[in-house]
Amino acid sequence: MVMVGVSSKAVVIAPILLRRSNMFARNRLQRHYSNTARLSGILHHEWIVEGKVVSNTEIDKRRTVLFLHGLLGNGKNLRSPAKRLTLAHPSLSALVIDLRGHGLSHQPHTANTTQRPSTPASPHTIQNCAQDIIETVQALNLTGTDHSPIGVVGHSLGGRCALQYTHQLLKQQQRQPDGTSTTATSTTVCSPKHTWLLDTVPGEAHGSVAQVVNAISSVPMPVKNKKELVRILTQEKGLDLAIASWMTTNLKKSQSDVGFEFIFDLDVAQSILDDFPNQDFCGMVQDCLVAAQGGNKIHLVMAGKNSAWTEDIIAQLQQMNSTMADHSRLEMVSLPKAGHWVHIDDLEGLMNVLERGFE
C-alpha cells in the first residue's frame, strides 16, 4: 500500500467517538428494520452485522456504514468488505444498498406487493442517485447526530454517489443566508465522518465501460443460461472472460420463466453513465474539505494497475490538497496489486484503509 500526497508522512485518522443520545430512547421500537425495502420509494438494501447478513438489526446499538456498488453491479458485490468491517468492529453495522436501476432497486418493494412500482423518476443523474440514498437513509430513521451513517464506502460509480451524498449533506449543513447555522434535528441526515472512494476516477468513464454497456445492450434477452451469456460476450462481443463471468452475477429468471435476463435497467445505467462528465469531481472534493472544517475526511483509494489514474489527475488532487490548512483531511492511497476491483484484488489492503478510520 502506497500513501500518495504532498507529505511523505502517513495520514493518521483521529479516533472517532461513537456517541449516543438519550433523546432517542423513546424511538427504539421504531429503529428495528427488515433487510428488505418495504417502504414505498426507498432503495433495496440489506443489513450486515458482525459479518453476517441479518434479517433485521437494532440500530440504536450500532453506528452504520453505507456501501455503494459500481455501475451494472449490485449491493452483493461489496458484501466481503462489509462483512470484514463489521466483524472487526462489532459496534458497526453495514447497510449495503442497490442504487437506482440496479439490483432489486430496479423493482423496489412497496406496501402493496401486488403493484409493480416504476423505476425512480428521471433524470437519472448522479445527483438523483445521491438523493435516493439520502431519502432511503431518512426513511430508515438513520437520522440525527447519533444515528446518521458514520461512513460511506463507494466503488467506482458508487464512489461518485458517495461523494455526491457527502457533498449534498454538507451543503445542507452550511450557514443560512441570514448567517445562522443549520441545526441538526432528530430527522436530519448528517454528513458522514468518513467517505471512502474506491477507484473512483474523475472525469469521463473509461472507454472500456462504454464498450461493456454497448456489448450487453446488444445481447438478445432472455438468454438460455449463464454459460450462453459468457459465450456471446466473449466470442461475439469481444469482452474479457473475467468481465463476462462477472456479468452472469447480474442475471435473474425472466418474467416468462424461460431463460435469464439482466437484473438492472440498461436505460437507467446508460443515463447515469452519460452524466459522468457533468460531475465536478475535484470541485466537490474541495468543497467537502472546506465545508467539513476538519470534521470529515475523504479517502481516495486508487488501483495501482488502473492506467486511468494519470499523473495529471493525481497532480491536480495533490495541488488542491496542498491549499488546505489540514492536509490529512484528504487521504490518497494507492494499492499497487489491485486492478479496478480493489475489493477483490487486494481486500487486505483495502481493509487496512477502512479500519484506520475506526482505530
GROMACS .gro file of N, CA and C in nm, residues 1 14 18 43 66 86 134 142 160-161 194 196-197 203 227 255 306 325 337:
model
   57
    1MET      N    1   0.084  -0.119   0.000
    1MET     CA    2   0.000   0.000   0.000
    1MET      C    3   0.088   0.124   0.000
   14ALA      N    4  -0.787   1.050   1.325
   14ALA     CA    5  -0.820   1.070   1.465
   14ALA      C    6  -0.928   0.972   1.506
   18LEU      N    7  -1.797   0.733   1.924
   18LEU     CA    8  -1.929   0.683   1.888
   18LEU      C    9  -2.024   0.716   2.004
   43LEU      N   10  -3.466   0.262  -0.163
   43LEU     CA   11  -3.382   0.167  -0.234
   43LEU      C   12  -3.375   0.033  -0.159
   66LEU      N   13  -2.249   0.294   0.509
   66LEU     CA   14  -2.315   0.262   0.384
   66LEU      C   15  -2.215   0.204   0.284
   86THR      N   16  -1.754  -0.520   0.977
   86THR     CA   17  -1.842  -0.539   1.092
   86THR      C   18  -1.794  -0.651   1.185
  134ILE      N   19  -3.010   0.948   0.031
  134ILE     CA   20  -3.049   1.032   0.144
  134ILE      C   21  -3.191   1.000   0.189
  142LEU      N   22  -3.237   0.664   1.006
  142LEU     CA   23  -3.094   0.680   1.035
  142LEU      C   24  -3.062   0.829   1.031
  160ARG      N   25  -1.870   0.790  -0.683
  160ARG     CA   26  -1.927   0.918  -0.729
  160ARG      C   27  -2.053   0.951  -0.650
  161CYS      N   28  -2.136   0.849  -0.627
  161CYS     CA   29  -2.258   0.870  -0.550
  161CYS      C   30  -2.225   0.902  -0.403
  194HIS      N   31  -1.655   0.985   0.748
  194HIS     CA   32  -1.560   0.929   0.652
  194HIS      C   33  -1.630   0.895   0.521
  196TRP      N   34  -1.520   0.701   0.171
  196TRP     CA   35  -1.418   0.624   0.100
  196TRP      C   36  -1.458   0.609  -0.046
  197LEU      N   37  -1.371   0.651  -0.136
  197LEU     CA   38  -1.396   0.642  -0.280
  197LEU      C   39  -1.301   0.537  -0.337
  203GLY      N   40  -1.382   1.262  -1.400
  203GLY     CA   41  -1.399   1.284  -1.543
  203GLY      C   42  -1.485   1.180  -1.611
  227LYS      N   43  -2.390  -1.978  -1.906
  227LYS     CA   44  -2.283  -2.020  -1.997
  227LYS      C   45  -2.301  -1.958  -2.134
  255GLN      N   46  -3.921  -1.301  -1.670
  255GLN     CA   47  -4.061  -1.298  -1.627
  255GLN      C   48  -4.141  -1.414  -1.684
  306ASN      N   49  -0.463   0.051  -1.249
  306ASN     CA   50  -0.558   0.123  -1.334
  306ASN      C   51  -0.489   0.242  -1.400
  325ALA      N   52  -0.561   2.384   0.485
  325ALA     CA   53  -0.486   2.408   0.609
  325ALA      C   54  -0.447   2.276   0.674
  337LYS      N   55  -0.115  -0.371  -0.603
  337LYS     CA   56  -0.151  -0.504  -0.654
  337LYS      C   57  -0.291  -0.509  -0.715
   0.00000   0.00000   0.00000
